[in-house]
PDB file of N, CA and C in Angstrom:
ATOM      1  N   MET A   8      -6.027   9.017  -0.965  1.00  0.00           N
ATOM      2  CA  MET A   8      -7.210   9.330  -1.719  1.00  0.00           C
ATOM      3  C   MET A   8      -7.276   8.399  -2.926  1.00  0.00           C
ATOM      4  N   ARG A   9      -8.387   7.728  -3.101  1.00  0.00           N
ATOM      5  CA  ARG A   9      -8.569   6.806  -4.230  1.00  0.00           C
ATOM      6  C   ARG A   9      -8.755   7.609  -5.510  1.00  0.00           C
ATOM      7  N   VAL A  10      -8.107   7.167  -6.560  1.00  0.00           N
ATOM      8  CA  VAL A  10      -8.114   7.878  -7.836  1.00  0.00           C
ATOM      9  C   VAL A  10      -9.371   7.551  -8.621  1.00  0.00           C
ATOM     10  N   LYS A  11     -10.021   8.595  -9.144  1.00  0.00           N
ATOM     11  CA  LYS A  11     -11.148   8.370 -10.034  1.00  0.00           C
ATOM     12  C   LYS A  11     -10.629   7.775 -11.329  1.00  0.00           C
ATOM     13  N   LYS A  12     -11.413   6.889 -11.918  1.00  0.00           N
ATOM     14  CA  LYS A  12     -11.004   6.218 -13.145  1.00  0.00           C
ATOM     15  C   LYS A  12     -10.588   7.189 -14.241  1.00  0.00           C
ATOM     16  N   LYS A  13     -11.291   8.311 -14.383  1.00  0.00           N
ATOM     17  CA  LYS A  13     -11.015   9.189 -15.514  1.00  0.00           C
ATOM     18  C   LYS A  13      -9.669   9.903 -15.412  1.00  0.00           C
ATOM     19  N   PHE A  14      -9.033   9.889 -14.239  1.00  0.00           N
ATOM     20  CA  PHE A  14      -7.731  10.522 -14.097  1.00  0.00           C
ATOM     21  C   PHE A  14      -6.594   9.520 -13.958  1.00  0.00           C
ATOM     22  N   GLU A  15      -6.900   8.248 -14.068  1.00  0.00           N
ATOM     23  CA  GLU A  15      -5.863   7.216 -13.913  1.00  0.00           C
ATOM     24  C   GLU A  15      -4.735   7.390 -14.921  1.00  0.00           C
ATOM     25  N   LYS A  16      -5.077   7.637 -16.159  1.00  0.00           N
ATOM     26  CA  LYS A  16      -4.072   7.769 -17.214  1.00  0.00           C
ATOM     27  C   LYS A  16      -3.107   8.920 -16.908  1.00  0.00           C
ATOM     28  N   GLU A  17      -3.638  10.036 -16.458  1.00  0.00           N
ATOM     29  CA  GLU A  17      -2.808  11.193 -16.148  1.00  0.00           C
ATOM     30  C   GLU A  17      -1.887  10.915 -14.963  1.00  0.00           C
ATOM     31  N   LEU A  18      -2.418  10.292 -13.921  1.00  0.00           N
ATOM     32  CA  LEU A  18      -1.599   9.996 -12.746  1.00  0.00           C
ATOM     33  C   LEU A  18      -0.535   8.949 -13.048  1.00  0.00           C
ATOM     34  N   VAL A  19      -0.860   7.984 -13.874  1.00  0.00           N
ATOM     35  CA  VAL A  19       0.135   6.992 -14.284  1.00  0.00           C
ATOM     36  C   VAL A  19       1.247   7.684 -15.066  1.00  0.00           C
ATOM     37  N   GLY A  20       0.883   8.611 -15.947  1.00  0.00           N
ATOM     38  CA  GLY A  20       1.874   9.348 -16.723  1.00  0.00           C
ATOM     39  C   GLY A  20       2.811  10.167 -15.852  1.00  0.00           C
ATOM     40  N   ILE A  21       2.259  10.823 -14.846  1.00  0.00           N
ATOM     41  CA  ILE A  21       3.086  11.599 -13.918  1.00  0.00           C
ATOM     42  C   ILE A  21       4.004  10.667 -13.142  1.00  0.00           C
ATOM     43  N   GLY A  22       3.462   9.560 -12.682  1.00  0.00           N
ATOM     44  CA  GLY A  22       4.266   8.587 -11.942  1.00  0.00           C
ATOM     45  C   GLY A  22       5.404   8.034 -12.773  1.00  0.00           C
ATOM     46  N   GLN A  23       5.122   7.745 -14.033  1.00  0.00           N
ATOM     47  CA  GLN A  23       6.166   7.233 -14.930  1.00  0.00           C
ATOM     48  C   GLN A  23       7.261   8.273 -15.137  1.00  0.00           C
ATOM     49  N   LYS A  24       6.877   9.533 -15.263  1.00  0.00           N
ATOM     50  CA  LYS A  24       7.858  10.605 -15.451  1.00  0.00           C
ATOM     51  C   LYS A  24       8.727  10.749 -14.209  1.00  0.00           C
ATOM     52  N   ILE A  25       8.119  10.690 -13.033  1.00  0.00           N
ATOM     53  CA  ILE A  25       8.882  10.773 -11.783  1.00  0.00           C
ATOM     54  C   ILE A  25       9.876   9.615 -11.715  1.00  0.00           C
ATOM     55  N   ARG A  26       9.410   8.422 -12.026  1.00  0.00           N
ATOM     56  CA  ARG A  26      10.283   7.242 -11.994  1.00  0.00           C
ATOM     57  C   ARG A  26      11.441   7.389 -12.978  1.00  0.00           C
ATOM     58  N   GLU A  27      11.131   7.829 -14.180  1.00  0.00           N
ATOM     59  CA  GLU A  27      12.150   8.003 -15.222  1.00  0.00           C
ATOM     60  C   GLU A  27      13.239   8.986 -14.769  1.00  0.00           C
ATOM     61  N   ILE A  28      12.825  10.118 -14.225  1.00  0.00           N
ATOM     62  CA  ILE A  28      13.798  11.123 -13.775  1.00  0.00           C
ATOM     63  C   ILE A  28      14.575  10.605 -12.567  1.00  0.00           C
ATOM     64  N   ARG A  29      13.866   9.941 -11.643  1.00  0.00           N
ATOM     65  CA  ARG A  29      14.528   9.396 -10.451  1.00  0.00           C
ATOM     66  C   ARG A  29      15.618   8.406 -10.854  1.00  0.00           C
ATOM     67  N   LEU A  30      15.301   7.516 -11.775  1.00  0.00           N
ATOM     68  CA  LEU A  30      16.278   6.523 -12.212  1.00  0.00           C
ATOM     69  C   LEU A  30      17.438   7.163 -12.963  1.00  0.00           C
ATOM     70  N   SER A  31      17.162   8.186 -13.749  1.00  0.00           N
ATOM     71  CA  SER A  31      18.238   8.863 -14.491  1.00  0.00           C
ATOM     72  C   SER A  31      19.224   9.540 -13.545  1.00  0.00           C
ATOM     73  N   LYS A  32      18.742   9.860 -12.347  1.00  0.00           N
ATOM     74  CA  LYS A  32      19.598  10.490 -11.340  1.00  0.00           C
ATOM     75  C   LYS A  32      20.174   9.459 -10.367  1.00  0.00           C
ATOM     76  N   LYS A  33      19.956   8.174 -10.702  1.00  0.00           N
ATOM     77  CA  LYS A  33      20.477   7.061  -9.892  1.00  0.00           C
ATOM     78  C   LYS A  33      20.016   7.161  -8.430  1.00  0.00           C
ATOM     79  N   LEU A  34      18.754   7.512  -8.255  1.00  0.00           N
ATOM     80  CA  LEU A  34      18.170   7.660  -6.930  1.00  0.00           C
ATOM     81  C   LEU A  34      17.181   6.523  -6.703  1.00  0.00           C
ATOM     82  N   THR A  35      17.228   5.919  -5.526  1.00  0.00           N
ATOM     83  CA  THR A  35      16.286   4.851  -5.191  1.00  0.00           C
ATOM     84  C   THR A  35      14.963   5.450  -4.717  1.00  0.00           C
ATOM     85  N   GLN A  36      13.925   4.624  -4.702  1.00  0.00           N
ATOM     86  CA  GLN A  36      12.650   5.073  -4.145  1.00  0.00           C
ATOM     87  C   GLN A  36      12.834   5.450  -2.682  1.00  0.00           C
ATOM     88  N   SER A  37      13.623   4.676  -1.972  1.00  0.00           N
ATOM     89  CA  SER A  37      13.886   4.956  -0.563  1.00  0.00           C
ATOM     90  C   SER A  37      14.593   6.299  -0.393  1.00  0.00           C
ATOM     91  N   GLY A  38      15.572   6.559  -1.254  1.00  0.00           N
ATOM     92  CA  GLY A  38      16.296   7.828  -1.192  1.00  0.00           C
ATOM     93  C   GLY A  38      15.393   9.009  -1.484  1.00  0.00           C
ATOM     94  N   LEU A  39      14.524   8.866  -2.482  1.00  0.00           N
ATOM     95  CA  LEU A  39      13.582   9.938  -2.811  1.00  0.00           C
ATOM     96  C   LEU A  39      12.602  10.153  -1.669  1.00  0.00           C
ATOM     97  N   ALA A  40      12.084   9.067  -1.118  1.00  0.00           N
ATOM     98  CA  ALA A  40      11.150   9.165   0.004  1.00  0.00           C
ATOM     99  C   ALA A  40      11.801   9.887   1.179  1.00  0.00           C
ATOM    100  N   SER A  41      13.029   9.530   1.472  1.00  0.00           N
ATOM    101  CA  SER A  41      13.751  10.150   2.584  1.00  0.00           C
ATOM    102  C   SER A  41      13.943  11.646   2.357  1.00  0.00           C
ATOM    103  N   SER A  42      14.339  12.020   1.148  1.00  0.00           N
ATOM    104  CA  SER A  42      14.576  13.439   0.881  1.00  0.00           C
ATOM    105  C   SER A  42      13.283  14.252   0.858  1.00  0.00           C
ATOM    106  N   CYS A  43      12.150  13.590   0.632  1.00  0.00           N
ATOM    107  CA  CYS A  43      10.847  14.271   0.643  1.00  0.00           C
ATOM    108  C   CYS A  43      10.145  14.154   1.996  1.00  0.00           C
ATOM    109  N   ASP A  44      10.742  13.391   2.914  1.00  0.00           N
ATOM    110  CA  ASP A  44      10.164  13.150   4.229  1.00  0.00           C
ATOM    111  C   ASP A  44       8.774  12.506   4.135  1.00  0.00           C
ATOM    112  N   VAL A  45       8.693  11.489   3.246  1.00  0.00           N
ATOM    113  CA  VAL A  45       7.470  10.699   3.120  1.00  0.00           C
ATOM    114  C   VAL A  45       7.840   9.226   3.195  1.00  0.00           C
ATOM    115  N   ASP A  46       6.862   8.388   3.388  1.00  0.00           N
ATOM    116  CA  ASP A  46       7.070   6.949   3.445  1.00  0.00           C
ATOM    117  C   ASP A  46       7.376   6.409   2.050  1.00  0.00           C
ATOM    118  N   ILE A  47       8.177   5.370   1.973  1.00  0.00           N
ATOM    119  CA  ILE A  47       8.518   4.773   0.675  1.00  0.00           C
ATOM    120  C   ILE A  47       7.264   4.305  -0.055  1.00  0.00           C
ATOM    121  N   ARG A  48       6.258   3.831   0.680  1.00  0.00           N
ATOM    122  CA  ARG A  48       5.001   3.389   0.044  1.00  0.00           C
ATOM    123  C   ARG A  48       4.340   4.540  -0.704  1.00  0.00           C
ATOM    124  N   THR A  49       4.496   5.754  -0.208  1.00  0.00           N
ATOM    125  CA  THR A  49       3.934   6.918  -0.891  1.00  0.00           C
ATOM    126  C   THR A  49       4.578   7.069  -2.261  1.00  0.00           C
ATOM    127  N   ILE A  50       5.901   6.973  -2.327  1.00  0.00           N
ATOM    128  CA  ILE A  50       6.611   7.086  -3.603  1.00  0.00           C
ATOM    129  C   ILE A  50       6.216   5.935  -4.521  1.00  0.00           C
ATOM    130  N   GLN A  51       6.123   4.731  -3.984  1.00  0.00           N
ATOM    131  CA  GLN A  51       5.733   3.572  -4.796  1.00  0.00           C
ATOM    132  C   GLN A  51       4.348   3.775  -5.405  1.00  0.00           C
ATOM    133  N   ARG A  52       3.419   4.249  -4.607  1.00  0.00           N
ATOM    134  CA  ARG A  52       2.053   4.457  -5.089  1.00  0.00           C
ATOM    135  C   ARG A  52       1.972   5.597  -6.094  1.00  0.00           C
ATOM    136  N   ILE A  53       2.767   6.646  -5.885  1.00  0.00           N
ATOM    137  CA  ILE A  53       2.802   7.751  -6.849  1.00  0.00           C
ATOM    138  C   ILE A  53       3.343   7.251  -8.183  1.00  0.00           C
ATOM    139  N   GLU A  54       4.437   6.504  -8.138  1.00  0.00           N
ATOM    140  CA  GLU A  54       5.043   6.005  -9.377  1.00  0.00           C
ATOM    141  C   GLU A  54       4.146   5.015 -10.111  1.00  0.00           C
ATOM    142  N   LYS A  55       3.296   4.306  -9.383  1.00  0.00           N
ATOM    143  CA  LYS A  55       2.338   3.385 -10.012  1.00  0.00           C
ATOM    144  C   LYS A  55       1.105   4.119 -10.529  1.00  0.00           C
ATOM    145  N   GLY A  56       0.907   5.350 -10.074  1.00  0.00           N
ATOM    146  CA  GLY A  56      -0.258   6.124 -10.486  1.00  0.00           C
ATOM    147  C   GLY A  56      -1.497   5.810  -9.689  1.00  0.00           C
ATOM    148  N   THR A  57      -1.320   5.236  -8.493  1.00  0.00           N
ATOM    149  CA  THR A  57      -2.483   4.882  -7.671  1.00  0.00           C
ATOM    150  C   THR A  57      -2.717   5.857  -6.525  1.00  0.00           C
ATOM    151  N   LEU A  58      -1.883   6.887  -6.420  1.00  0.00           N
ATOM    152  CA  LEU A  58      -2.049   7.885  -5.354  1.00  0.00           C
ATOM    153  C   LEU A  58      -2.159   9.267  -5.967  1.00  0.00           C
ATOM    154  N   ASN A  59      -3.212   9.959  -5.625  1.00  0.00           N
ATOM    155  CA  ASN A  59      -3.404  11.336  -6.051  1.00  0.00           C
ATOM    156  C   ASN A  59      -2.660  12.218  -5.050  1.00  0.00           C
ATOM    157  N   MET A  60      -1.399  12.521  -5.359  1.00  0.00           N
ATOM    158  CA  MET A  60      -0.558  13.255  -4.408  1.00  0.00           C
ATOM    159  C   MET A  60      -0.974  14.717  -4.294  1.00  0.00           C
ATOM    160  N   SER A  61      -0.568  15.313  -3.194  1.00  0.00           N
ATOM    161  CA  SER A  61      -0.840  16.732  -2.981  1.00  0.00           C
ATOM    162  C   SER A  61       0.169  17.569  -3.766  1.00  0.00           C
ATOM    163  N   ILE A  62      -0.155  18.825  -3.944  1.00  0.00           N
ATOM    164  CA  ILE A  62       0.761  19.768  -4.595  1.00  0.00           C
ATOM    165  C   ILE A  62       2.045  19.873  -3.778  1.00  0.00           C
ATOM    166  N   LYS A  63       1.921  19.841  -2.468  1.00  0.00           N
ATOM    167  CA  LYS A  63       3.099  19.919  -1.604  1.00  0.00           C
ATOM    168  C   LYS A  63       4.071  18.778  -1.906  1.00  0.00           C
ATOM    169  N   ILE A  64       3.552  17.570  -2.024  1.00  0.00           N
ATOM    170  CA  ILE A  64       4.418  16.419  -2.322  1.00  0.00           C
ATOM    171  C   ILE A  64       5.005  16.550  -3.723  1.00  0.00           C
ATOM    172  N   LEU A  65       4.219  17.022  -4.679  1.00  0.00           N
ATOM    173  CA  LEU A  65       4.739  17.246  -6.028  1.00  0.00           C
ATOM    174  C   LEU A  65       5.930  18.209  -5.986  1.00  0.00           C
ATOM    175  N   PHE A  66       5.801  19.294  -5.224  1.00  0.00           N
ATOM    176  CA  PHE A  66       6.892  20.270  -5.104  1.00  0.00           C
ATOM    177  C   PHE A  66       8.101  19.667  -4.400  1.00  0.00           C
ATOM    178  N   LEU A  67       7.867  18.870  -3.366  1.00  0.00           N
ATOM    179  CA  LEU A  67       8.984  18.223  -2.676  1.00  0.00           C
ATOM    180  C   LEU A  67       9.727  17.266  -3.604  1.00  0.00           C
ATOM    181  N   ILE A  68       8.975  16.514  -4.393  1.00  0.00           N
ATOM    182  CA  ILE A  68       9.590  15.579  -5.338  1.00  0.00           C
ATOM    183  C   ILE A  68      10.379  16.345  -6.395  1.00  0.00           C
ATOM    184  N   SER A  69       9.792  17.400  -6.938  1.00  0.00           N
ATOM    185  CA  SER A  69      10.497  18.159  -7.975  1.00  0.00           C
ATOM    186  C   SER A  69      11.767  18.787  -7.419  1.00  0.00           C
ATOM    187  N   GLU A  70      11.711  19.269  -6.194  1.00  0.00           N
ATOM    188  CA  GLU A  70      12.903  19.838  -5.559  1.00  0.00           C
ATOM    189  C   GLU A  70      13.967  18.756  -5.347  1.00  0.00           C
ATOM    190  N   SER A  71      13.551  17.592  -4.878  1.00  0.00           N
ATOM    191  CA  SER A  71      14.492  16.490  -4.644  1.00  0.00           C
ATOM    192  C   SER A  71      15.125  15.986  -5.934  1.00  0.00           C
ATOM    193  N   LEU A  72      14.359  16.039  -7.029  1.00  0.00           N
ATOM    194  CA  LEU A  72      14.870  15.584  -8.324  1.00  0.00           C
ATOM    195  C   LEU A  72      15.562  16.713  -9.092  1.00  0.00           C
ATOM    196  N   ASP A  73      15.518  17.912  -8.526  1.00  0.00           N
ATOM    197  CA  ASP A  73      16.140  19.094  -9.129  1.00  0.00           C
ATOM    198  C   ASP A  73      15.566  19.392 -10.513  1.00  0.00           C
ATOM    199  N   VAL A  74      14.230  19.347 -10.599  1.00  0.00           N
ATOM    200  CA  VAL A  74      13.522  19.696 -11.822  1.00  0.00           C
ATOM    201  C   VAL A  74      12.356  20.614 -11.463  1.00  0.00           C
ATOM    202  N   HIS A  75      11.881  21.368 -12.427  1.00  0.00           N
ATOM    203  CA  HIS A  75      10.706  22.219 -12.208  1.00  0.00           C
ATOM    204  C   HIS A  75       9.469  21.313 -12.152  1.00  0.00           C
ATOM    205  N   PRO A  76       8.492  21.633 -11.302  1.00  0.00           N
ATOM    206  CA  PRO A  76       7.284  20.794 -11.212  1.00  0.00           C
ATOM    207  C   PRO A  76       6.610  20.557 -12.570  1.00  0.00           C
ATOM    208  N   SER A  77       6.687  21.534 -13.457  1.00  0.00           N
ATOM    209  CA  SER A  77       6.053  21.368 -14.769  1.00  0.00           C
ATOM    210  C   SER A  77       6.687  20.237 -15.574  1.00  0.00           C
ATOM    211  N   GLU A  78       7.950  19.928 -15.300  1.00  0.00           N
ATOM    212  CA  GLU A  78       8.586  18.800 -15.993  1.00  0.00           C
ATOM    213  C   GLU A  78       7.932  17.479 -15.614  1.00  0.00           C
ATOM    214  N   LEU A  79       7.416  17.410 -14.408  1.00  0.00           N
ATOM    215  CA  LEU A  79       6.793  16.177 -13.942  1.00  0.00           C
ATOM    216  C   LEU A  79       5.395  15.995 -14.510  1.00  0.00           C
ATOM    217  N   ILE A  80       4.725  17.092 -14.792  1.00  0.00           N
ATOM    218  CA  ILE A  80       3.349  16.990 -15.285  1.00  0.00           C
ATOM    219  C   ILE A  80       3.185  17.482 -16.715  1.00  0.00           C
ATOM    220  N   GLY A  81       4.206  18.106 -17.275  1.00  0.00           N
ATOM    221  CA  GLY A  81       4.092  18.741 -18.584  1.00  0.00           C
ATOM    222  C   GLY A  81       3.841  17.811 -19.744  1.00  0.00           C
ATOM    223  N   LEU A  82       4.274  16.571 -19.651  1.00  0.00           N
ATOM    224  CA  LEU A  82       4.115  15.656 -20.770  1.00  0.00           C
ATOM    225  C   LEU A  82       2.838  14.836 -20.687  1.00  0.00           C
ATOM    226  N   VAL A  83       2.056  15.063 -19.647  1.00  0.00           N
ATOM    227  CA  VAL A  83       0.820  14.319 -19.481  1.00  0.00           C
ATOM    228  C   VAL A  83      -0.246  14.942 -20.364  1.00  0.00           C
ATOM    229  N   ASN A  84      -0.942  14.128 -21.136  1.00  0.00           N
ATOM    230  CA  ASN A  84      -1.996  14.602 -22.023  1.00  0.00           C
ATOM    231  C   ASN A  84      -3.277  14.779 -21.215  1.00  0.00           C
ATOM    232  N   PHE A  85      -3.555  16.009 -20.835  1.00  0.00           N
ATOM    233  CA  PHE A  85      -4.718  16.297 -19.992  1.00  0.00           C
ATOM    234  C   PHE A  85      -5.605  17.290 -20.720  1.00  0.00           C
ATOM    235  N   ASP A  86      -6.839  16.951 -20.913  1.00  0.00           N
ATOM    236  CA  ASP A  86      -7.775  17.811 -21.594  1.00  0.00           C
ATOM    237  C   ASP A  86      -8.808  18.302 -20.582  1.00  0.00           C
ATOM    238  N   ALA A  87      -8.572  19.491 -20.029  1.00  0.00           N
ATOM    239  CA  ALA A  87      -9.442  20.042 -18.991  1.00  0.00           C
ATOM    240  C   ALA A  87     -10.862  20.267 -19.481  1.00  0.00           C
ATOM    241  N   GLU A  88     -11.046  20.507 -20.768  1.00  0.00           N
ATOM    242  CA  GLU A  88     -12.379  20.742 -21.292  1.00  0.00           C
ATOM    243  C   GLU A  88     -13.245  19.497 -21.233  1.00  0.00           C
ATOM    244  N   LYS A  89     -12.638  18.320 -21.155  1.00  0.00           N
ATOM    245  CA  LYS A  89     -13.410  17.082 -21.140  1.00  0.00           C
ATOM    246  C   LYS A  89     -13.780  16.635 -19.733  1.00  0.00           C
ATOM    247  N   THR A  90     -13.301  17.356 -18.717  1.00  0.00           N
ATOM    248  CA  THR A  90     -13.637  16.961 -17.353  1.00  0.00           C
ATOM    249  C   THR A  90     -14.935  17.639 -16.945  1.00  0.00           C
ATOM    250  N   ASP A  91     -15.659  16.990 -16.083  1.00  0.00           N
ATOM    251  CA  ASP A  91     -16.898  17.554 -15.593  1.00  0.00           C
ATOM    252  C   ASP A  91     -16.836  17.742 -14.093  1.00  0.00           C
ATOM    253  N   CYS A  92     -15.805  18.456 -13.656  1.00  0.00           N
ATOM    254  CA  CYS A  92     -15.599  18.723 -12.225  1.00  0.00           C
ATOM    255  C   CYS A  92     -16.541  19.781 -11.742  1.00  0.00           C
TER     256      CYS A  92
END
């Protein structure tokens, strides 16, 4: 799914957090992809912020990284009142 411009910043932030935690655990993108049963390109695109991942993948990643899903998205500055969904 192509990311709308207005959510790029948030998705990049989530991707950066995933990458940061993955690296702190000395896990490769390939290793994370394998443990989540997804293609390595999926992890690469998530970490770059170019893929709007599903909640299921978010949960799989958080489980693989042994963190709560909120840790992956909690530091992202998201203002729901400014969206016009």
